[in-house]
Short mmCIF file of N, CA and C in Angstrom, two decimals:
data_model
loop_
_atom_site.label_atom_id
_atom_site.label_comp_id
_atom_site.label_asym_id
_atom_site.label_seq_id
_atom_site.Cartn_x
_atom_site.Cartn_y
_atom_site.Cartn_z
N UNK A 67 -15.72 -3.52 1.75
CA UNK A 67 -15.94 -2.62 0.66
C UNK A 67 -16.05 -1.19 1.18
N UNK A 68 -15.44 -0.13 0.41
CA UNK A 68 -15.60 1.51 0.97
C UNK A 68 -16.25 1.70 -0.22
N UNK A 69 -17.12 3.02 -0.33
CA UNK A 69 -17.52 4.00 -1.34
C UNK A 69 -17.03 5.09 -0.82
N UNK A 70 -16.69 5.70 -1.91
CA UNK A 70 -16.38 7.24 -2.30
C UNK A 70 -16.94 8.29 -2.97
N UNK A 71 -17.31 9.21 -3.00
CA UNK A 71 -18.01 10.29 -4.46
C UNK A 71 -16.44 10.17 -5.16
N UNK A 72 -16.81 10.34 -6.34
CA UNK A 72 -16.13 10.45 -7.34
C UNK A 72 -16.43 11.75 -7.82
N UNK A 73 -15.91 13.06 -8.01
CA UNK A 73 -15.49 14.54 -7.89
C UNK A 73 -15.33 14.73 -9.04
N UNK A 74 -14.20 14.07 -10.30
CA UNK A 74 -13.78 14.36 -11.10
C UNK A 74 -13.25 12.80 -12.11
N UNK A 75 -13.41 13.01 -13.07
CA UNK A 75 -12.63 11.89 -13.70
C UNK A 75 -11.96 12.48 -15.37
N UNK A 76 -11.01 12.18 -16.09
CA UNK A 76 -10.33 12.39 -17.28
C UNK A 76 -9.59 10.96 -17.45
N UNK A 77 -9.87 11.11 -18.88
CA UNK A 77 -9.34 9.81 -19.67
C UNK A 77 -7.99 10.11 -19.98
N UNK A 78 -6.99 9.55 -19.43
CA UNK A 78 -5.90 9.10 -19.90
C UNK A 78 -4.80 8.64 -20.97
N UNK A 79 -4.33 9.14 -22.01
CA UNK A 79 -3.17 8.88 -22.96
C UNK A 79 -2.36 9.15 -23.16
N UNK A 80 -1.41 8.28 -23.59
CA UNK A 80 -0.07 8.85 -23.46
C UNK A 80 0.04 10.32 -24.34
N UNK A 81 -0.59 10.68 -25.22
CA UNK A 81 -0.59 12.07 -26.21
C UNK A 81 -1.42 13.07 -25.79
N UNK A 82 -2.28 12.81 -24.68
CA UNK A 82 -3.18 13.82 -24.44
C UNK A 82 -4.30 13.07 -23.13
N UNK A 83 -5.03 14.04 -22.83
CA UNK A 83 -6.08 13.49 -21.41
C UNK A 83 -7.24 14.37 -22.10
N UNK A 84 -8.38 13.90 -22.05
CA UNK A 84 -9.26 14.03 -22.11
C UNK A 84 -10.38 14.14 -20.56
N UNK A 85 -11.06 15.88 -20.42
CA UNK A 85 -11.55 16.23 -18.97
C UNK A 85 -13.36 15.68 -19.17
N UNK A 86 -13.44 14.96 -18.57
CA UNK A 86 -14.90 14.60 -18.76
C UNK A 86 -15.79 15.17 -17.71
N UNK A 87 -16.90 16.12 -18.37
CA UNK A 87 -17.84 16.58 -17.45
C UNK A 87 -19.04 16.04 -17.11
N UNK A 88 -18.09 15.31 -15.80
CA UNK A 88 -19.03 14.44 -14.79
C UNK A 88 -20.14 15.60 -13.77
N UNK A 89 -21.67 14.43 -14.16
CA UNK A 89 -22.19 15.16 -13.30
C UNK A 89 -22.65 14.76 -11.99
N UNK A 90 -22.14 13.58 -11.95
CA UNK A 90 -22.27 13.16 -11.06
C UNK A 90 -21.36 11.58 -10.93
N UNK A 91 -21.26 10.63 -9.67
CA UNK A 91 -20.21 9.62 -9.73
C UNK A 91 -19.94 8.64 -8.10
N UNK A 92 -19.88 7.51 -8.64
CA UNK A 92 -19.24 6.75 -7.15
C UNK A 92 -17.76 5.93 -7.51
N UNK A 93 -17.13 5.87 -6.71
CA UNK A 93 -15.98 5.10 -6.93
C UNK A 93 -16.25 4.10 -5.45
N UNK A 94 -15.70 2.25 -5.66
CA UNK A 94 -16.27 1.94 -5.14
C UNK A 94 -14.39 0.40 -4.49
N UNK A 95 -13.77 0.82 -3.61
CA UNK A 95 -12.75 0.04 -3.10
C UNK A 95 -13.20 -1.08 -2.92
N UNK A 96 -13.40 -2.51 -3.51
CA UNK A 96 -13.55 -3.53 -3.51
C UNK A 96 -13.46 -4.33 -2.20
N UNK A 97 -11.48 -4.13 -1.95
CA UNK A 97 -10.91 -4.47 -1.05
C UNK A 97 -10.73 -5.97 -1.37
N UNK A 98 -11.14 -6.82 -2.40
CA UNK A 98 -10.77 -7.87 -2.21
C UNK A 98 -9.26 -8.35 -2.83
N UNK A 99 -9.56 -9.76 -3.49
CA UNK A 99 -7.62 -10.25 -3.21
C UNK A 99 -7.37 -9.98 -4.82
N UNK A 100 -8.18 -9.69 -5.57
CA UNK A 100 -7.80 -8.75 -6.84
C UNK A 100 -7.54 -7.62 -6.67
N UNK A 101 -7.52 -6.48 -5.97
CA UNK A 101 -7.43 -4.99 -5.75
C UNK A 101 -8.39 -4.44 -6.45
N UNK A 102 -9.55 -4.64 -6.82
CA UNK A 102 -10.30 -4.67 -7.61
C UNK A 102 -11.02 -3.28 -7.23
N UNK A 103 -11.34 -2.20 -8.03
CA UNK A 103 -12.17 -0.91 -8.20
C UNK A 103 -13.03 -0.99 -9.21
N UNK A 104 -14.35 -0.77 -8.66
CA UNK A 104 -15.23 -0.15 -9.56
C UNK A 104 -16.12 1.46 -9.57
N UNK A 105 -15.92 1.98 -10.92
CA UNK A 105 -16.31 3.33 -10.95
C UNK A 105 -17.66 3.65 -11.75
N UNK A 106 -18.51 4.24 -10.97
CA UNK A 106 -19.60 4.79 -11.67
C UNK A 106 -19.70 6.23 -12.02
N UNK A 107 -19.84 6.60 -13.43
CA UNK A 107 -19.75 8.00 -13.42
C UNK A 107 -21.01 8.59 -14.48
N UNK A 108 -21.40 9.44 -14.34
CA UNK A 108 -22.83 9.98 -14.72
C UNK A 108 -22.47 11.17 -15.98
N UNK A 109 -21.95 11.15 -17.16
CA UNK A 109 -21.69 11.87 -18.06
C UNK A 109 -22.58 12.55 -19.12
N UNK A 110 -22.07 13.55 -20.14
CA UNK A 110 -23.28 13.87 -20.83
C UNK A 110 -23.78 13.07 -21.79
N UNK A 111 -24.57 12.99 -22.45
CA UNK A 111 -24.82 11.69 -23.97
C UNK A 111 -23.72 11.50 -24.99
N UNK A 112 -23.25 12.82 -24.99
CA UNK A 112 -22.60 12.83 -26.02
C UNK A 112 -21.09 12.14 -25.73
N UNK A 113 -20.72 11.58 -24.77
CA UNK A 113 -20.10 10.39 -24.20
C UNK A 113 -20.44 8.88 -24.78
N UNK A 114 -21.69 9.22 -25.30
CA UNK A 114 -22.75 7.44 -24.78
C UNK A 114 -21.98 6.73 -26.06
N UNK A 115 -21.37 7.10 -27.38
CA UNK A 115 -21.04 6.29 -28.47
C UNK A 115 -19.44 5.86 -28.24
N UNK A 116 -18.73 7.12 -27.69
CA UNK A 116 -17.34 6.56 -27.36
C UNK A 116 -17.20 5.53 -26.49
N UNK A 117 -18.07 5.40 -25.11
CA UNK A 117 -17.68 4.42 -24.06
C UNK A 117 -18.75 2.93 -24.45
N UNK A 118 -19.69 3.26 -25.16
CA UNK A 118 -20.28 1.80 -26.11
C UNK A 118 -19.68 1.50 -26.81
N UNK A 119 -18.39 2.15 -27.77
CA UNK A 119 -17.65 1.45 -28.56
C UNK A 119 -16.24 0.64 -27.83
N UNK A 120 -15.85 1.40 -26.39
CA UNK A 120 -15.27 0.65 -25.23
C UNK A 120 -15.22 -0.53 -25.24
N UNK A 121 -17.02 -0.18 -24.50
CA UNK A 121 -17.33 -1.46 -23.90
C UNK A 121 -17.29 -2.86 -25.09
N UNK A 122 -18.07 -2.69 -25.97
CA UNK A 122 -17.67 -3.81 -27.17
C UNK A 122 -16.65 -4.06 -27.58
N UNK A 123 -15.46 -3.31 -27.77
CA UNK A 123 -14.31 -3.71 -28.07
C UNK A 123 -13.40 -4.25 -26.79
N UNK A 124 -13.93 -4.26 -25.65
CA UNK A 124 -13.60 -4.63 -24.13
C UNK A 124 -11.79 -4.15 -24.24
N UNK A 125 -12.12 -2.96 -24.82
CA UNK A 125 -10.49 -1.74 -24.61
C UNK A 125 -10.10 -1.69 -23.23
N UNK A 126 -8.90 -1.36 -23.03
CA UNK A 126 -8.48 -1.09 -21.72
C UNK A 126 -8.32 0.64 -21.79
N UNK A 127 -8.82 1.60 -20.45
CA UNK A 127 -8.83 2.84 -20.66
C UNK A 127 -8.15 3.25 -19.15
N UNK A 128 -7.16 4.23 -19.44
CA UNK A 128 -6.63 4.82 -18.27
C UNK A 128 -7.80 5.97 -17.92
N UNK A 129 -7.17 6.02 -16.67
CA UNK A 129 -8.66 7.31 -16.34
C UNK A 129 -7.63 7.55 -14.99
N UNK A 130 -7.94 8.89 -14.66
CA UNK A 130 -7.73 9.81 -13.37
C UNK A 130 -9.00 10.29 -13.12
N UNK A 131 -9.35 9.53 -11.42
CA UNK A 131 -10.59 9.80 -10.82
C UNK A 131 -10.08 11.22 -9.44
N UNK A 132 -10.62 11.78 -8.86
CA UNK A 132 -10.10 12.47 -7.93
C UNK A 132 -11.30 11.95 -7.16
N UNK A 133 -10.69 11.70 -6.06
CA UNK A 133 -11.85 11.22 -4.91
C UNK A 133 -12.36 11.86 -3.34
N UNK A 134 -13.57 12.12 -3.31
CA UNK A 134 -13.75 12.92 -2.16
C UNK A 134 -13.96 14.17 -2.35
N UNK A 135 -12.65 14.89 -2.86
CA UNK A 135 -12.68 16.40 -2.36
C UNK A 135 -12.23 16.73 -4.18
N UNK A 136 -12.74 17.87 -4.75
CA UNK A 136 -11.83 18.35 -5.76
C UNK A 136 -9.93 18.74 -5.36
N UNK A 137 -9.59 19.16 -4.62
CA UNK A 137 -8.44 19.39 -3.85
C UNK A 137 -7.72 18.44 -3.80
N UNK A 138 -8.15 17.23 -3.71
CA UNK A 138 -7.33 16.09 -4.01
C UNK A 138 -6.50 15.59 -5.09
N UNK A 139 -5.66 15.06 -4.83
CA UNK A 139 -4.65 14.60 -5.90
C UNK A 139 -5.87 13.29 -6.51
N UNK A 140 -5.92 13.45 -7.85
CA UNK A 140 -5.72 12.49 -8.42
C UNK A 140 -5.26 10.81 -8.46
N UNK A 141 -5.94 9.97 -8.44
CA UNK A 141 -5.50 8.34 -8.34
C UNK A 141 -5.59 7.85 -9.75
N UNK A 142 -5.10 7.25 -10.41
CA UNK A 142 -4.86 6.83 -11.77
C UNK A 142 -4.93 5.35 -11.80
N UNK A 143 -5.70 5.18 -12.74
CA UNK A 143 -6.87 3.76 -12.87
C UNK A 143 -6.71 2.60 -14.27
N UNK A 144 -6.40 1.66 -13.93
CA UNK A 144 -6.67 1.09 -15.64
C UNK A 144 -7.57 0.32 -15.70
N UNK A 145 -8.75 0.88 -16.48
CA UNK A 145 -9.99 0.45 -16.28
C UNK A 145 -10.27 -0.11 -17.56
N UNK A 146 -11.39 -1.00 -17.26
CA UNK A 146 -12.39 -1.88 -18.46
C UNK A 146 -13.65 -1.21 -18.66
N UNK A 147 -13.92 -1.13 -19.77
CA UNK A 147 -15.51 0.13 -19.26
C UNK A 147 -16.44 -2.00 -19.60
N UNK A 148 -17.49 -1.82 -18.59
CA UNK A 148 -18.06 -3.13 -18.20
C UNK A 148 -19.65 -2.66 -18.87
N UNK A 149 -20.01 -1.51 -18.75
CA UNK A 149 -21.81 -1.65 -19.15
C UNK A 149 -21.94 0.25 -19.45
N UNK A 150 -22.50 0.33 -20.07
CA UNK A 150 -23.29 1.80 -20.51
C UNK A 150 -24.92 1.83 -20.15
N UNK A 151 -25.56 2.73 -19.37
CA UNK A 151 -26.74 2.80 -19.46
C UNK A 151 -27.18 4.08 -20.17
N UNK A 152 -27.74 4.06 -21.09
CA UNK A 152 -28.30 5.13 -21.56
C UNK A 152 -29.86 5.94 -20.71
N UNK A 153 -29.84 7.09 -20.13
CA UNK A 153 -30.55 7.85 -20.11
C UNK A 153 -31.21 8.72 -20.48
N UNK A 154 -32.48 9.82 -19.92
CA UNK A 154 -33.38 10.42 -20.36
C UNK A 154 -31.93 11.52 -20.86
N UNK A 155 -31.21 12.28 -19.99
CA UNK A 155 -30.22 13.57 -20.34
C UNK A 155 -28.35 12.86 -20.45
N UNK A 156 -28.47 11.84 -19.73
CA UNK A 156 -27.57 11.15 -19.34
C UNK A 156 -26.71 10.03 -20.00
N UNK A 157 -25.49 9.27 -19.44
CA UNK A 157 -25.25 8.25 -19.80
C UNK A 157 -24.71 8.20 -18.50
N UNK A 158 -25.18 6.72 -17.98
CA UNK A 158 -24.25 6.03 -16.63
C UNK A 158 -22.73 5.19 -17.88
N UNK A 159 -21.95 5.04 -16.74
CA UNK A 159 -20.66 4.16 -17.89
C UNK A 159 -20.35 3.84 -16.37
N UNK A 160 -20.05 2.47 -16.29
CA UNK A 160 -19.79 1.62 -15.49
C UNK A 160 -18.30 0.62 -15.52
N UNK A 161 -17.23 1.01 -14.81
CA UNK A 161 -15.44 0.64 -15.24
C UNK A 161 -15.37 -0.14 -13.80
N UNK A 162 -14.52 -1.13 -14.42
CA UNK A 162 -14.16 -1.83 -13.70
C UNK A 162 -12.59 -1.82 -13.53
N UNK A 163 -11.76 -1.50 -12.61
CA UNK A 163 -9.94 -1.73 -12.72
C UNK A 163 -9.48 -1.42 -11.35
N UNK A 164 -7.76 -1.37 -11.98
CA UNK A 164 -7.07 -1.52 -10.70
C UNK A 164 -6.51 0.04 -11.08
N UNK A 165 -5.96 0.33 -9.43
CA UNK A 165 -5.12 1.19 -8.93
C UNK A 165 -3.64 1.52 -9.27
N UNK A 166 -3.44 2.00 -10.18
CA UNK A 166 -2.15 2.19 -10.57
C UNK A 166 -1.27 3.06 -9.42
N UNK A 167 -0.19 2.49 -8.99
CA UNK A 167 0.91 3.35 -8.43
C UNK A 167 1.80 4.18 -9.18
N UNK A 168 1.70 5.04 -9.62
CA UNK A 168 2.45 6.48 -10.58
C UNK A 168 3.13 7.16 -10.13
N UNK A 169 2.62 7.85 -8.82
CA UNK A 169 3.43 9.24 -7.71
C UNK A 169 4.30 8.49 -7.60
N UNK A 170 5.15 7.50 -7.09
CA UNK A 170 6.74 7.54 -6.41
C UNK A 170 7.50 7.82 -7.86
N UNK A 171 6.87 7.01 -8.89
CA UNK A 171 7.74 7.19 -10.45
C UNK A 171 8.02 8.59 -10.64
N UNK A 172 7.26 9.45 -10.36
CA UNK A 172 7.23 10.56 -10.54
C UNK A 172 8.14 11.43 -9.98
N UNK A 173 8.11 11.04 -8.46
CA UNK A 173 8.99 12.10 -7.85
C UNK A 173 9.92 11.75 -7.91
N UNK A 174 10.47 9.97 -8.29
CA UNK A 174 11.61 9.96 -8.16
C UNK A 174 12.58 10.38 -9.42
N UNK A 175 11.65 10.70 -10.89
CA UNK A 175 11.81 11.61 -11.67
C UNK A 175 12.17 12.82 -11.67
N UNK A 176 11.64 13.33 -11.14
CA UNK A 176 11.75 14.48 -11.13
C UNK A 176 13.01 15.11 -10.07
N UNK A 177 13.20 14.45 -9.15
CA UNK A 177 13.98 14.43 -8.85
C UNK A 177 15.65 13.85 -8.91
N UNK A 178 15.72 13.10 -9.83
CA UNK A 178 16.88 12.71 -10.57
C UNK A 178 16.75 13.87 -11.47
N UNK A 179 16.20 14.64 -12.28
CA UNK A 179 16.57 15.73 -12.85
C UNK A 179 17.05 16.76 -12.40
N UNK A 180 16.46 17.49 -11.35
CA UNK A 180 16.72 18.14 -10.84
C UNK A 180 17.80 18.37 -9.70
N UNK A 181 18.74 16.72 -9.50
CA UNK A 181 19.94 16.38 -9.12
C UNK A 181 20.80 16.80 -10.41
N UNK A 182 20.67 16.31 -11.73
CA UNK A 182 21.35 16.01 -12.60
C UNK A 182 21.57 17.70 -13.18
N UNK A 183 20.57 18.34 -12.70
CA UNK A 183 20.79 20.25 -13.20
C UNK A 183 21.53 20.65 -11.67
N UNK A 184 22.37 19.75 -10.95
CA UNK A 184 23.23 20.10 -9.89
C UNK A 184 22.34 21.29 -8.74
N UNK A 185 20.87 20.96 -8.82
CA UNK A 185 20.54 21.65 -7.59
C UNK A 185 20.78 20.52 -6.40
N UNK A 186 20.55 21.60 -5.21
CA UNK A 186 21.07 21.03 -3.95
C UNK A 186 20.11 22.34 -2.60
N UNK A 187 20.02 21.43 -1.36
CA UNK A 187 19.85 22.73 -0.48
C UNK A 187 18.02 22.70 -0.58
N UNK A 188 18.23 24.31 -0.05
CA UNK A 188 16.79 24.80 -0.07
C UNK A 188 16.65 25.31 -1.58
N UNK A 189 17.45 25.41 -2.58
CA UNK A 189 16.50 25.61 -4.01
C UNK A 189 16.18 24.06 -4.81
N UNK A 190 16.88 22.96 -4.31
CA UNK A 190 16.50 21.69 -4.91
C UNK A 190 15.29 21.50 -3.54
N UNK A 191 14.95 21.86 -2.86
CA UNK A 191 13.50 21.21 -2.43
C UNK A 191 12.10 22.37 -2.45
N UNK A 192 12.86 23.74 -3.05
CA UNK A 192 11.75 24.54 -3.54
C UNK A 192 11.23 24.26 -5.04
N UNK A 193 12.10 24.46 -6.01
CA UNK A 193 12.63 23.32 -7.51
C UNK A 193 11.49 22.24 -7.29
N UNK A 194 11.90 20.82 -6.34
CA UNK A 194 11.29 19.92 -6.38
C UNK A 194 9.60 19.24 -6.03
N UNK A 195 9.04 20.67 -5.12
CA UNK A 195 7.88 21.02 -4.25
C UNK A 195 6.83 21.61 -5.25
N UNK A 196 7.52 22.60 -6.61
CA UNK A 196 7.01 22.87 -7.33
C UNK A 196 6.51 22.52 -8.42
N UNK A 197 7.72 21.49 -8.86
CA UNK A 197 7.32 20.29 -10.05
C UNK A 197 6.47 19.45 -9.53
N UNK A 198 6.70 18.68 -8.27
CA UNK A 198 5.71 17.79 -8.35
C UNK A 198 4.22 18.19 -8.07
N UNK A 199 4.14 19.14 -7.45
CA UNK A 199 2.81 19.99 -7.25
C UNK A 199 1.96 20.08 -8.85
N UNK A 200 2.62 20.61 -9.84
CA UNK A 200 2.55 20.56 -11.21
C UNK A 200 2.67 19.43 -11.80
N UNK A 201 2.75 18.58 -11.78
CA UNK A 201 2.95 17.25 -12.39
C UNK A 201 1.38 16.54 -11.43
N UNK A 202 1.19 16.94 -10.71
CA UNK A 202 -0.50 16.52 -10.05
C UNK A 202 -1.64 16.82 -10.54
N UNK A 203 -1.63 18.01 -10.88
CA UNK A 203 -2.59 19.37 -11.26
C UNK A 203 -3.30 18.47 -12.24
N UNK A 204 -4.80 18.64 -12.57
CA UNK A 204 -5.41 18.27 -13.73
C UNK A 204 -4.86 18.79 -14.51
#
């Protein structure tokens, strides 16, 4: 098993992402033969009714955690929210999921486009350095 701080996290949809101001967080590599992640993240209250209605409806929720460093890229998660603790200022929300692989889809996106607009050379890998840099970004 590894732990990590967990830096940052946003909820995931296909129409929009939602930035959640975490105040704190662990992300936690299982390592076993499920690939299994679990995330703890420390949010404001006003969180506590959306991720209790989660957890009871046992929804599946995408989430982008950034781990370690803010500077870091982003890892993208499909998580189960598993338990809510309500606190004095707080809400703990407790997810359980796996590791989605996204980045190769991506670049290899982006880069079939940017074949298909006939760049080539040093402006198809300045072009391509820049999108995917942007396509990372919170």
């Amino acid at each position: 098993m590894k732990t990590f701080k967990l830096v940052h996290l946003d909820i995931v949809s296909p129409d929009k992402r939602k930035d959640l101001l975490l105040k704190d967080g662990l992300i936690i590599n299982k390592e076993d033969e499920q690939n299994l992640w679990t995330i703890e993240a420390l949010l404001p209250k006003t969180e506590l009714d959306y991720f209790q209605e989660l957890c009871r409806s046992e929804g599946k929720l995408a989430v982008k955690a950034t781990i370690s460093k803010k500077n870091n890229l982003p890892a993208t998660f499909q998580t189960k929210v598993i338990a809510t603790t309500e606190m004095k200022n707080y809400v703990s929300v407790l997810m359980n999921g796996y590791l989605k692989n996204t980045r190769p889809n991506i670049a290899e996106g982006i880069l079939a486009q940017l074949l298909q607009e006939g760049l080539e050379g040093e402006a198809l890998l300045k072009e391509f350095k820049t999108k995917v840099n942007k396509s990372y970004q919170r």
